[in-house]
PDB file of C-alpha atoms in Angstrom:
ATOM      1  CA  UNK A 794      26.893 192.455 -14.242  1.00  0.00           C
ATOM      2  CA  UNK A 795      28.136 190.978 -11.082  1.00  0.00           C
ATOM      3  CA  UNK A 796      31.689 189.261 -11.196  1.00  0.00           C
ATOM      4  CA  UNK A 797      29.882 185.853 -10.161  1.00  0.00           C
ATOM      5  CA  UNK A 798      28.295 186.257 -13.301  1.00  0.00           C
ATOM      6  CA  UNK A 799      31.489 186.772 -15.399  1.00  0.00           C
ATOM      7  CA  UNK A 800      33.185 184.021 -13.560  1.00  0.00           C
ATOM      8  CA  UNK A 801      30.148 181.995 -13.830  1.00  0.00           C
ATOM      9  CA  UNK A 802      30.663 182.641 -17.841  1.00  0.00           C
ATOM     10  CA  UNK A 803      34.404 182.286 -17.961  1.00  0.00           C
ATOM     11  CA  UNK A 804      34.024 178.631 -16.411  1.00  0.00           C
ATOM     12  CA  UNK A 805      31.598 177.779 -18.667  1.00  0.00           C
ATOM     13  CA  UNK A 806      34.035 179.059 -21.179  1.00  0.00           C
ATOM     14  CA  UNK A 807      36.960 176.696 -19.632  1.00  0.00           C
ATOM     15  CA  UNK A 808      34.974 173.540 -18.523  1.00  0.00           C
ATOM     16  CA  UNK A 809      31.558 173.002 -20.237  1.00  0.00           C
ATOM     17  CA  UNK A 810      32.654 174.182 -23.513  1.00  0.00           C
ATOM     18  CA  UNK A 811      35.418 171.713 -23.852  1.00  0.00           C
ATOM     19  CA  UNK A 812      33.127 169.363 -21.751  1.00  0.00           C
ATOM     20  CA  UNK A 813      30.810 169.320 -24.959  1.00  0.00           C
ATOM     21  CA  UNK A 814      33.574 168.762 -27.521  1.00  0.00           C
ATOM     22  CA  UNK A 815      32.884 171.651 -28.714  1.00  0.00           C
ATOM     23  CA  UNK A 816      35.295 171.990 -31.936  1.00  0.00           C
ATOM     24  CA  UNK A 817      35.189 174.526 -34.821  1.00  0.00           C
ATOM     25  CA  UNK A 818      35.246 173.354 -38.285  1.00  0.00           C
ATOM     26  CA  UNK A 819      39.024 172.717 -39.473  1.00  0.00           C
ATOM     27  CA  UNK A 820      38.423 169.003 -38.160  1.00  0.00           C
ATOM     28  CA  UNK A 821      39.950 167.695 -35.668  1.00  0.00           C
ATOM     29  CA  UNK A 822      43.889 168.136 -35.499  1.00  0.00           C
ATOM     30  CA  UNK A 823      45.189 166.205 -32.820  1.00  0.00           C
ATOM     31  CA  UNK A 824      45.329 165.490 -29.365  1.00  0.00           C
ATOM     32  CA  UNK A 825      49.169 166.965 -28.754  1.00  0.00           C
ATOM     33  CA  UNK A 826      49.615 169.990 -31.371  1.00  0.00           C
ATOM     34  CA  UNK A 827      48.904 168.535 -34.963  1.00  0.00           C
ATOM     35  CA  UNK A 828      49.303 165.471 -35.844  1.00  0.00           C
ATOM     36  CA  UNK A 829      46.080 163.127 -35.413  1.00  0.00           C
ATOM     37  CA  UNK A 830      45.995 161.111 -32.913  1.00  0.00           C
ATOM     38  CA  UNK A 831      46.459 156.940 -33.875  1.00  0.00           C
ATOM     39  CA  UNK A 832      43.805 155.123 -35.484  1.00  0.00           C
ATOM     40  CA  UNK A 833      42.456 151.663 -33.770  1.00  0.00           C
ATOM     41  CA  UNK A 834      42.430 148.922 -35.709  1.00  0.00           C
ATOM     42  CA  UNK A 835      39.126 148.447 -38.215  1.00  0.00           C
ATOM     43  CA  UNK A 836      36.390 146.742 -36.143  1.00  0.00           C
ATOM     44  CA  UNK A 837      34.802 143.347 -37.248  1.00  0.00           C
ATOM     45  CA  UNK A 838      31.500 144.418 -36.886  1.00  0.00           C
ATOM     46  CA  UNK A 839      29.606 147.219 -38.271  1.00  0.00           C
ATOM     47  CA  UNK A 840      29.675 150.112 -36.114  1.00  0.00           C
ATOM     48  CA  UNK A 841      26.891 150.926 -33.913  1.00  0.00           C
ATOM     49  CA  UNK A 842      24.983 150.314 -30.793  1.00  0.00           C
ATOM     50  CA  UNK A 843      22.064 147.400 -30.507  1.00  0.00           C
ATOM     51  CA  UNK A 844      18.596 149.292 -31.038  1.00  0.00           C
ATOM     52  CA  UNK A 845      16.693 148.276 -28.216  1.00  0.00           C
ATOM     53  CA  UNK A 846      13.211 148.900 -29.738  1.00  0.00           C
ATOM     54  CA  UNK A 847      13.184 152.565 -27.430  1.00  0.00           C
ATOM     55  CA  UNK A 848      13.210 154.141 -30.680  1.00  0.00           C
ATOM     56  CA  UNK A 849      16.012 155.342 -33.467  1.00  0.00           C
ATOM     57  CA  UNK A 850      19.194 155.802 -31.823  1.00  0.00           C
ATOM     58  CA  UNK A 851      20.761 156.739 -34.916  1.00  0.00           C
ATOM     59  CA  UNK A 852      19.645 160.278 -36.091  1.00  0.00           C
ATOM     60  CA  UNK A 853      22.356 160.724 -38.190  1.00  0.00           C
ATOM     61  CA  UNK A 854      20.662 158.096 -40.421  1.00  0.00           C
ATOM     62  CA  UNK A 855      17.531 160.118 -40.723  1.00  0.00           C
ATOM     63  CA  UNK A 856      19.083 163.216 -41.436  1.00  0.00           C
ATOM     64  CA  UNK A 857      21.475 161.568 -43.956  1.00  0.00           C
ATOM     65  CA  UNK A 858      24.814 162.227 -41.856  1.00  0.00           C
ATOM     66  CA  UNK A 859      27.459 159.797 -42.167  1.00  0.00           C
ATOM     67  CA  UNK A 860      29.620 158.253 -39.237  1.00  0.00           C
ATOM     68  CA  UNK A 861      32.227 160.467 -39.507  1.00  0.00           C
ATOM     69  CA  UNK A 862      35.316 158.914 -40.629  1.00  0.00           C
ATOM     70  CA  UNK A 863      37.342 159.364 -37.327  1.00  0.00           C
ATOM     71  CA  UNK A 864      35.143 157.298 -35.905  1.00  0.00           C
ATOM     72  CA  UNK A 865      34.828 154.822 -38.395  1.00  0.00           C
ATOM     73  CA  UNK A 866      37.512 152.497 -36.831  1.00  0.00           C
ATOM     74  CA  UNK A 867      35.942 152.757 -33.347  1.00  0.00           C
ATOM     75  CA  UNK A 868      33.420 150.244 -32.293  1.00  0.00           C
ATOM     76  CA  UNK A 869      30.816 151.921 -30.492  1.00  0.00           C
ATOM     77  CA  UNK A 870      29.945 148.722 -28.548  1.00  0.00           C
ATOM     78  CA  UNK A 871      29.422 148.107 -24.775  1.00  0.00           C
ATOM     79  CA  UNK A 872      32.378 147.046 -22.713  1.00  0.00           C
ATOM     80  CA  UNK A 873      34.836 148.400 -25.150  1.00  0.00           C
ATOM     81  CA  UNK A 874      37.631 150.082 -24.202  1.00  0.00           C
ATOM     82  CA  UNK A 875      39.410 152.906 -26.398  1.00  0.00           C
ATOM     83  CA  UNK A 876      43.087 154.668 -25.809  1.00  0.00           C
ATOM     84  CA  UNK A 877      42.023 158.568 -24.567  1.00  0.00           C
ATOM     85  CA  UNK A 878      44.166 159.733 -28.312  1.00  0.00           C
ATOM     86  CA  UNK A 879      41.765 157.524 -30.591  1.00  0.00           C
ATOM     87  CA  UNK A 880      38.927 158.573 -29.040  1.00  0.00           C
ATOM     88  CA  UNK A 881      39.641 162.135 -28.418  1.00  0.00           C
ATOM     89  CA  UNK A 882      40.000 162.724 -32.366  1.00  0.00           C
ATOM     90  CA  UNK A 883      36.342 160.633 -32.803  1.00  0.00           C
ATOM     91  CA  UNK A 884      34.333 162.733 -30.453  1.00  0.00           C
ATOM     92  CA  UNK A 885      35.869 166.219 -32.386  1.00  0.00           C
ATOM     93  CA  UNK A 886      34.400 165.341 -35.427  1.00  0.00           C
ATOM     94  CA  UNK A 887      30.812 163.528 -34.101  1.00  0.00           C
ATOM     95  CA  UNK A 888      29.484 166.727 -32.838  1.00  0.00           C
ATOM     96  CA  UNK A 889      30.821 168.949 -35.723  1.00  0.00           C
ATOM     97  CA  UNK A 890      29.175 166.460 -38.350  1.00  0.00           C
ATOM     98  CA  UNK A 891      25.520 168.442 -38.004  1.00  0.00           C
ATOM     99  CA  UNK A 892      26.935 171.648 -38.345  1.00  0.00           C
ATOM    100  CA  UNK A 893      24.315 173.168 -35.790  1.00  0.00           C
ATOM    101  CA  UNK A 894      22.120 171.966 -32.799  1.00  0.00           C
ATOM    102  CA  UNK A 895      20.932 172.684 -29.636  1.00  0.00           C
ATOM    103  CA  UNK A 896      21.701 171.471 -26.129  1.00  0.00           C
ATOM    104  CA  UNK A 897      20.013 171.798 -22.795  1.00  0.00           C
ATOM    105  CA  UNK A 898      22.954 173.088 -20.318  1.00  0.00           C
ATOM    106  CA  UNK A 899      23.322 172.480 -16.123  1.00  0.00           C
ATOM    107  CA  UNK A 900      25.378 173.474 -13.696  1.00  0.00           C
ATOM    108  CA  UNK A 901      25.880 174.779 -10.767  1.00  0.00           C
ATOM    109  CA  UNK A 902      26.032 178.495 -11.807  1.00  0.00           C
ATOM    110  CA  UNK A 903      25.743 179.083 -15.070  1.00  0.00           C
ATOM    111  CA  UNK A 904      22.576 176.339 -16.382  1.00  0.00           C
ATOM    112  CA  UNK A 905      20.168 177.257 -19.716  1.00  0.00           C
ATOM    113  CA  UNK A 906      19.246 176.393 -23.562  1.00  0.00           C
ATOM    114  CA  UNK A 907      22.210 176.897 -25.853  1.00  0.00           C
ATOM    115  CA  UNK A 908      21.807 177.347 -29.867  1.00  0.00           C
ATOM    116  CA  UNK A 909      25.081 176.798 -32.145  1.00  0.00           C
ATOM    117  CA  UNK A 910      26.385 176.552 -35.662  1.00  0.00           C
ATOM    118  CA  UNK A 911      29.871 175.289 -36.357  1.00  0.00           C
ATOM    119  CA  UNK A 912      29.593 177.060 -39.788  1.00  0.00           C
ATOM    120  CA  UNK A 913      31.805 179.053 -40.341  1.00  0.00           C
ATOM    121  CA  UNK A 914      33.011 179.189 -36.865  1.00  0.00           C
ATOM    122  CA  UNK A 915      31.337 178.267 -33.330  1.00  0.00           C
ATOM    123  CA  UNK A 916      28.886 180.592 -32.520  1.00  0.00           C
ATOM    124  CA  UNK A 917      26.236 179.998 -29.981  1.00  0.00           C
ATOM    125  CA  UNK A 918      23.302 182.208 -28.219  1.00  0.00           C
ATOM    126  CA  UNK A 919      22.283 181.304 -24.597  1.00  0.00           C
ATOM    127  CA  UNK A 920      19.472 182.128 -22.537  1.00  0.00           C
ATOM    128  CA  UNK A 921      19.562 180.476 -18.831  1.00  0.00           C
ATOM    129  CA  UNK A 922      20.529 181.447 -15.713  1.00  0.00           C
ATOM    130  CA  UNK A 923      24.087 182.643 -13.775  1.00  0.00           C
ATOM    131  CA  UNK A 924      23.663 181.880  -9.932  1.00  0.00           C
ATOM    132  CA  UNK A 925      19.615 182.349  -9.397  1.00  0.00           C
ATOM    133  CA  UNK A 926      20.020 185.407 -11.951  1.00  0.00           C
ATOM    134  CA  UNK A 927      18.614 185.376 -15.529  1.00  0.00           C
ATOM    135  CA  UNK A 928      21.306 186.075 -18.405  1.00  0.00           C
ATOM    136  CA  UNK A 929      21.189 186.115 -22.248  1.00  0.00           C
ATOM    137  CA  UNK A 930      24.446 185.553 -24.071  1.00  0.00           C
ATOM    138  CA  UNK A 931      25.206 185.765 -27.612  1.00  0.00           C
ATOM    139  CA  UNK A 932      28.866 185.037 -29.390  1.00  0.00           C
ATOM    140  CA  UNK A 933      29.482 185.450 -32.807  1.00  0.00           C
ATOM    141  CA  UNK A 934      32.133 186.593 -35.504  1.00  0.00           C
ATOM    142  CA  UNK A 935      31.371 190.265 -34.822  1.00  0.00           C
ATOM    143  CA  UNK A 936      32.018 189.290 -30.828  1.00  0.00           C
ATOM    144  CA  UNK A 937      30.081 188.322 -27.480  1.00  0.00           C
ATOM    145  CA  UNK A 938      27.281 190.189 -25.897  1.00  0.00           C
ATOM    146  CA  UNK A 939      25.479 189.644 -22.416  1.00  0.00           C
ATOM    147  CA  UNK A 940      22.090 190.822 -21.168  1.00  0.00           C
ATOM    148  CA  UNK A 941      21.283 190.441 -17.429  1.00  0.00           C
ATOM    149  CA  UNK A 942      17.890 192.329 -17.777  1.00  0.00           C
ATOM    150  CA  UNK A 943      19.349 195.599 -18.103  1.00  0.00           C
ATOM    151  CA  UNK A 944      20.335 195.358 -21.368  1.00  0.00           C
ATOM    152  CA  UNK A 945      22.828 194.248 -23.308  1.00  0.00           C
ATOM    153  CA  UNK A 946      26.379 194.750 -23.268  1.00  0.00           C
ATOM    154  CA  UNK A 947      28.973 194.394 -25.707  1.00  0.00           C
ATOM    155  CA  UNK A 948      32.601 192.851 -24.513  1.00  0.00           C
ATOM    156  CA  UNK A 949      35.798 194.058 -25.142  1.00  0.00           C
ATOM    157  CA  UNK A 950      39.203 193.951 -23.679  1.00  0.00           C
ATOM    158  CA  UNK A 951      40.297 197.505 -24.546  1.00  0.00           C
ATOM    159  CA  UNK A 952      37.234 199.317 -22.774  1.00  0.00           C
ATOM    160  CA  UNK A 953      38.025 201.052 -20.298  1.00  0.00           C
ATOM    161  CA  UNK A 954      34.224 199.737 -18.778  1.00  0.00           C
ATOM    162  CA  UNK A 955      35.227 197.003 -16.275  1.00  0.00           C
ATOM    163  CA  UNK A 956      32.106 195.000 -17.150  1.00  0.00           C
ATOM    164  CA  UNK A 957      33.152 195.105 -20.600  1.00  0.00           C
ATOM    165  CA  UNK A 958      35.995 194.470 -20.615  1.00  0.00           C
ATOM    166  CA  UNK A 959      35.906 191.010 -18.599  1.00  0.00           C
ATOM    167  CA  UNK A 960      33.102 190.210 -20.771  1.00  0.00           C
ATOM    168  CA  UNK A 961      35.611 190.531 -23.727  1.00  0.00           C
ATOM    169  CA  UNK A 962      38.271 188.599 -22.366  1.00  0.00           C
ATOM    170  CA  UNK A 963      35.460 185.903 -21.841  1.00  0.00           C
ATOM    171  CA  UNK A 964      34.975 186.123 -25.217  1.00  0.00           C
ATOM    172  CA  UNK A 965      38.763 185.095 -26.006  1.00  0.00           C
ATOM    173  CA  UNK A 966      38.278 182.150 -23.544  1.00  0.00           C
ATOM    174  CA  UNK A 967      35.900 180.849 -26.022  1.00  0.00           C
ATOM    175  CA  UNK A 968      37.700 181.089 -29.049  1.00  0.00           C
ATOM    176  CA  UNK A 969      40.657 179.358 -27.787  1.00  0.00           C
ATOM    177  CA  UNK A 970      38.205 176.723 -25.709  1.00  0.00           C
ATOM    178  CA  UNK A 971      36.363 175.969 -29.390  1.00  0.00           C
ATOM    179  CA  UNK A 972      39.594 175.160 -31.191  1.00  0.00           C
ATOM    180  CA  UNK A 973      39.366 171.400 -32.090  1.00  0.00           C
ATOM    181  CA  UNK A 974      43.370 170.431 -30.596  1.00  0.00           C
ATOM    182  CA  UNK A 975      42.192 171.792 -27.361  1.00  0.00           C
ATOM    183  CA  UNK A 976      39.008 169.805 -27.482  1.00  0.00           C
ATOM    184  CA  UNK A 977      41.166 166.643 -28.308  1.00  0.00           C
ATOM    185  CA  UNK A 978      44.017 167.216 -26.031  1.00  0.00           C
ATOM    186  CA  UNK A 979      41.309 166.866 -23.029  1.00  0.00           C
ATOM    187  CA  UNK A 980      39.559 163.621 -23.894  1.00  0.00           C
ATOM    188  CA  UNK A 981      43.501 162.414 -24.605  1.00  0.00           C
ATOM    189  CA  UNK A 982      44.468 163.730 -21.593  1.00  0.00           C
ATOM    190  CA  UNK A 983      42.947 159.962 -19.509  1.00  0.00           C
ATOM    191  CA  UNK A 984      45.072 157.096 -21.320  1.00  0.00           C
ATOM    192  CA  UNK A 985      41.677 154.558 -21.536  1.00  0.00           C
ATOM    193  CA  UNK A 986      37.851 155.375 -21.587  1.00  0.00           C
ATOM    194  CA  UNK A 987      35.312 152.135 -20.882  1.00  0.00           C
ATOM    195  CA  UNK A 988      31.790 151.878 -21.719  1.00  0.00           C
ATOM    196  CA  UNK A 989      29.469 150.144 -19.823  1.00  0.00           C
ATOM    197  CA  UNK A 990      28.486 147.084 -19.608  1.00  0.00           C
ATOM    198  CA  UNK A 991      24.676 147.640 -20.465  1.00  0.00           C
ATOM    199  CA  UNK A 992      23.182 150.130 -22.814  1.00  0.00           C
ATOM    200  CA  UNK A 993      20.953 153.355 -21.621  1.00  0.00           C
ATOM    201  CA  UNK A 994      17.715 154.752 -23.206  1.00  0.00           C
ATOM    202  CA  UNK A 995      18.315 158.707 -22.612  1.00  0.00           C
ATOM    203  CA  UNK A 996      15.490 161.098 -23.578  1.00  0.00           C
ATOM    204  CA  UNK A 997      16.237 164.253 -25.142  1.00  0.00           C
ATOM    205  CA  UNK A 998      14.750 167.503 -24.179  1.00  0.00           C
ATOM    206  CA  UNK A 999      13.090 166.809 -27.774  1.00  0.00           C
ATOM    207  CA  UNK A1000      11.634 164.101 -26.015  1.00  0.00           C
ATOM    208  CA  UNK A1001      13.461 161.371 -28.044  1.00  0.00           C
ATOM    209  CA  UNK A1002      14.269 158.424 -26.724  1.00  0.00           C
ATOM    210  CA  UNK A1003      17.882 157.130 -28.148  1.00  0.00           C
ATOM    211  CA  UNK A1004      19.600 153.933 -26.778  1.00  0.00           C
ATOM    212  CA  UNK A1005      23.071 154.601 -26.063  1.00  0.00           C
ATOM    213  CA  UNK A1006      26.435 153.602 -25.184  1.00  0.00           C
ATOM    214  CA  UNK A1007      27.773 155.400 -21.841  1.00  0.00           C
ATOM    215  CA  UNK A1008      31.393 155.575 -22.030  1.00  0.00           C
ATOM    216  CA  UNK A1009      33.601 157.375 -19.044  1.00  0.00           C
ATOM    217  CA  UNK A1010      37.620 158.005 -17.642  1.00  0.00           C
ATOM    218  CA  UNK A1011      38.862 154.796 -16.180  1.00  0.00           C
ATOM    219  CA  UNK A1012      40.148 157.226 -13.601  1.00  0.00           C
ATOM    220  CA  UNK A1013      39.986 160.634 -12.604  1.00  0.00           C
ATOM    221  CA  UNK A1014      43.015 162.566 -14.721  1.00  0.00           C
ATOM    222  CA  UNK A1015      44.521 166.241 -14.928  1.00  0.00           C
ATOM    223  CA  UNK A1016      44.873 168.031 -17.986  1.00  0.00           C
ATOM    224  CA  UNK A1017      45.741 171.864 -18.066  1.00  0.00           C
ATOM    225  CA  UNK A1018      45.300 172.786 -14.369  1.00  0.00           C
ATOM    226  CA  UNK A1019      41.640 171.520 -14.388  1.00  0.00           C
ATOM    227  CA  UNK A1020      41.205 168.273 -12.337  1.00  0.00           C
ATOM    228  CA  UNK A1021      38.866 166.293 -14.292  1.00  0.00           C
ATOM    229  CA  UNK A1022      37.214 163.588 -11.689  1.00  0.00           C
ATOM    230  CA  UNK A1023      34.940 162.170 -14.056  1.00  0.00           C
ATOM    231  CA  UNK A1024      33.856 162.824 -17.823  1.00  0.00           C
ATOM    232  CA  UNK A1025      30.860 161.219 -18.822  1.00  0.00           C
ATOM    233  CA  UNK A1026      29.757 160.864 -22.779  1.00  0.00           C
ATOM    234  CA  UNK A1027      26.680 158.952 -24.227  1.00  0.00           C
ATOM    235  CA  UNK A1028      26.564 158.151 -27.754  1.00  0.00           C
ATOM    236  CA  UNK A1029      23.839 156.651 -30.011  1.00  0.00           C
ATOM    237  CA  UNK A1030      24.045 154.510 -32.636  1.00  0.00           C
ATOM    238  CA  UNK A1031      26.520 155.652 -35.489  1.00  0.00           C
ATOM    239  CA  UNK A1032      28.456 157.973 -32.695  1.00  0.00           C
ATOM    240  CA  UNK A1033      25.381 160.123 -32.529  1.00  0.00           C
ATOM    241  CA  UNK A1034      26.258 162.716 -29.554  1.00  0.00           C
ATOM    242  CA  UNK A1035      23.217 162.746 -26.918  1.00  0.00           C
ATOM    243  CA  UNK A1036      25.005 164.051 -23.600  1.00  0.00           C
ATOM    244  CA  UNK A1037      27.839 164.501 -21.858  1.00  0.00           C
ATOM    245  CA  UNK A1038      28.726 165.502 -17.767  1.00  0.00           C
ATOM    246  CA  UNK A1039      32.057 166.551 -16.751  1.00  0.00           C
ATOM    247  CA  UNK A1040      32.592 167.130 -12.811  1.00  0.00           C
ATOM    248  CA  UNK A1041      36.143 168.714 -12.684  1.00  0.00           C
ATOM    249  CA  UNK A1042      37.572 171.833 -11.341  1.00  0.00           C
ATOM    250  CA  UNK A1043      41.296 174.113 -10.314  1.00  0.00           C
ATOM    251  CA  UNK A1044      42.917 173.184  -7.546  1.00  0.00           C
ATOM    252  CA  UNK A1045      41.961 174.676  -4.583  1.00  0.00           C
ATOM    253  CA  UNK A1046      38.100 175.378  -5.832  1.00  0.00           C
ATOM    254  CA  UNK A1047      35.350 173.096  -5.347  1.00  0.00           C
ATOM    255  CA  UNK A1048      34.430 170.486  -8.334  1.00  0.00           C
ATOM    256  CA  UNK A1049      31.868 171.600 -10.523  1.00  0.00           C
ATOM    257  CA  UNK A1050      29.636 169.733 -12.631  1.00  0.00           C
ATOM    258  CA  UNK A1051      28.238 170.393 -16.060  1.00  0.00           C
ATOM    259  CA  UNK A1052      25.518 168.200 -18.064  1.00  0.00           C
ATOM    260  CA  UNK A1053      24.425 168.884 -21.618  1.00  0.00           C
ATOM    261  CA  UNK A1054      21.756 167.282 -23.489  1.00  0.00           C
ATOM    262  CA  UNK A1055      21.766 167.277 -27.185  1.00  0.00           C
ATOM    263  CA  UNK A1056      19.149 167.787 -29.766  1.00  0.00           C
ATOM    264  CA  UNK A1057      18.182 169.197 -32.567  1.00  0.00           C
ATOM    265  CA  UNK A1058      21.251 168.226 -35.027  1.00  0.00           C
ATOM    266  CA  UNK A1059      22.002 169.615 -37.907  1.00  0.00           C
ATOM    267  CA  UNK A1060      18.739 172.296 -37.822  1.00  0.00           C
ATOM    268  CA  UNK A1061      18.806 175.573 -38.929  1.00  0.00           C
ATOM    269  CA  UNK A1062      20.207 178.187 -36.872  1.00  0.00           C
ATOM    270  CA  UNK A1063      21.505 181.061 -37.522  1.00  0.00           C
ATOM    271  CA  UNK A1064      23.546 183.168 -34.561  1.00  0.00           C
ATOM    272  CA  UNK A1065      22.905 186.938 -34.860  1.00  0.00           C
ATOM    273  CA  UNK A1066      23.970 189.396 -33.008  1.00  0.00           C
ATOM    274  CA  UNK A1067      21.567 191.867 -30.624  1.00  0.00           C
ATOM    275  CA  UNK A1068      20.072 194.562 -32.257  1.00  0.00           C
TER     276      UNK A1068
END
């Protein structure tokens, strides 16, 4: 395994993990270390996004999810504005909701389809590509793998196995990456998001077509290191997540950008580990 690779997976770790709100399942905790962050006042309307007649925005409805209750007090409306904590503790829980999915990752060097269950932790299983070269990850309870067509290796920090042992400390980049406060504290890290003025029919890689709300930074922000220029989320109808695209990077490094397309919600997946 090349170190592009493993640097390739310990961004993705960093950056599009966090870039998908990628929470585990103890709900979300708070933007700054516990406490949640404040609620907006109740909206006047019902929540939810005009249906433009592209088809069903909300699949949540079909699959008998509820709007989560952190984002029950958020109108999901174009041209609304929401403070980074109130919506940082909405878009924790909105993904979570389903339990399991699947999402259609780019970038520009790790890029592939990603399974995941959020039940009873994250675990996910990709199979893509790492800078031109084909890769297979899997991450579960009993710890992360990695096949780069010569079979698959096991990660762990104590191995004396340099490959190994990066590929285990990758592994701890994701568990602290998929805890819900971390997840939060990003999105709070920009004080106001907007949505645009005009919905957006999006097709999934399902080939759905869902009407939703686009809603962005105000401005470019910093939160941990990572300078985050702009961090892109579309929502359908009932805070269903569709996609998301985060260009940010360290200091020093070029800006990276990640997309993910959602699909799939709440179907059944189950995250084994290579045999």
């Amino acid at each position: 395994m090349k170190l592009k690779t493993l640097r390739a997976i310990a961004l993705t770790g960093a950056i599009a993990l966090t870039a998908a709100c990628s929470p585990g399942t103890d709900g979300a905790k708070g933007a700054e270390g516990g406490d949640k962050p404040a609620e907006s006042a109740p909206a006047d309307s019902e929540t939810g996004a005009d249906n433009g007649g592209e088809g069903s925005a909300d699949e949540g409805a079909a699959s008998g999810r509820e709007v989560p209750e952190e984002c029950a007090s958020l109108t999901l409306a174009t041209g609304e504005t929401y403070k980074g904590k109130d919506l940082a503790y909405c878009v924790t829980a909105a993904l979570t909701s389903y339990g399991s999915g699947m999402m259609d990752m780019s970038g520009d060097e790790l890029q592939g389809t990603v399974q995941y269950t959020y039940s009873p932790e994250y675990f996910f299983s990709v199979e893509g590509e790492a800078n031109g070269s084909a890769i297979k990850l899997v991450y579960n309870n009993e710890g992360i793998w990695a096949d780069q067509g010569n079979g698959w290796i096991k990660g762990d920090p104590e191995s004396d196995d340099y490959e190994a042992q990066m590929l285990g400390m990758t592994a701890e980049l994701y568990r602290v990456y998929a805890n819900p406060s971390v997840t939060a504290a990003m999105i709070a890290g920009a004080d106001t998001w907007t949505a645009d003025a005009n919905t957006e029919v999006r097709t999934t890689p399902a080939g759905d077509k869902i009407e939703t709300i686009r809603i962005a930074n105000s401005e470019p922000f910093t939160w941990n290191e990572i300078e985050v220029k702009e961090f892109v989320l579309w929502y359908g109808e009932g805070w269903v997540p569709v996609s998301s695209e985060a260009t940010s990077g360290l200091p020093g490094f070029p800006a990276a950008t990640v997309g993910q397309e959602f699909y799939e919600l709440g179907s059944d997946i189950a995250i084994e580990s290579p045999q």
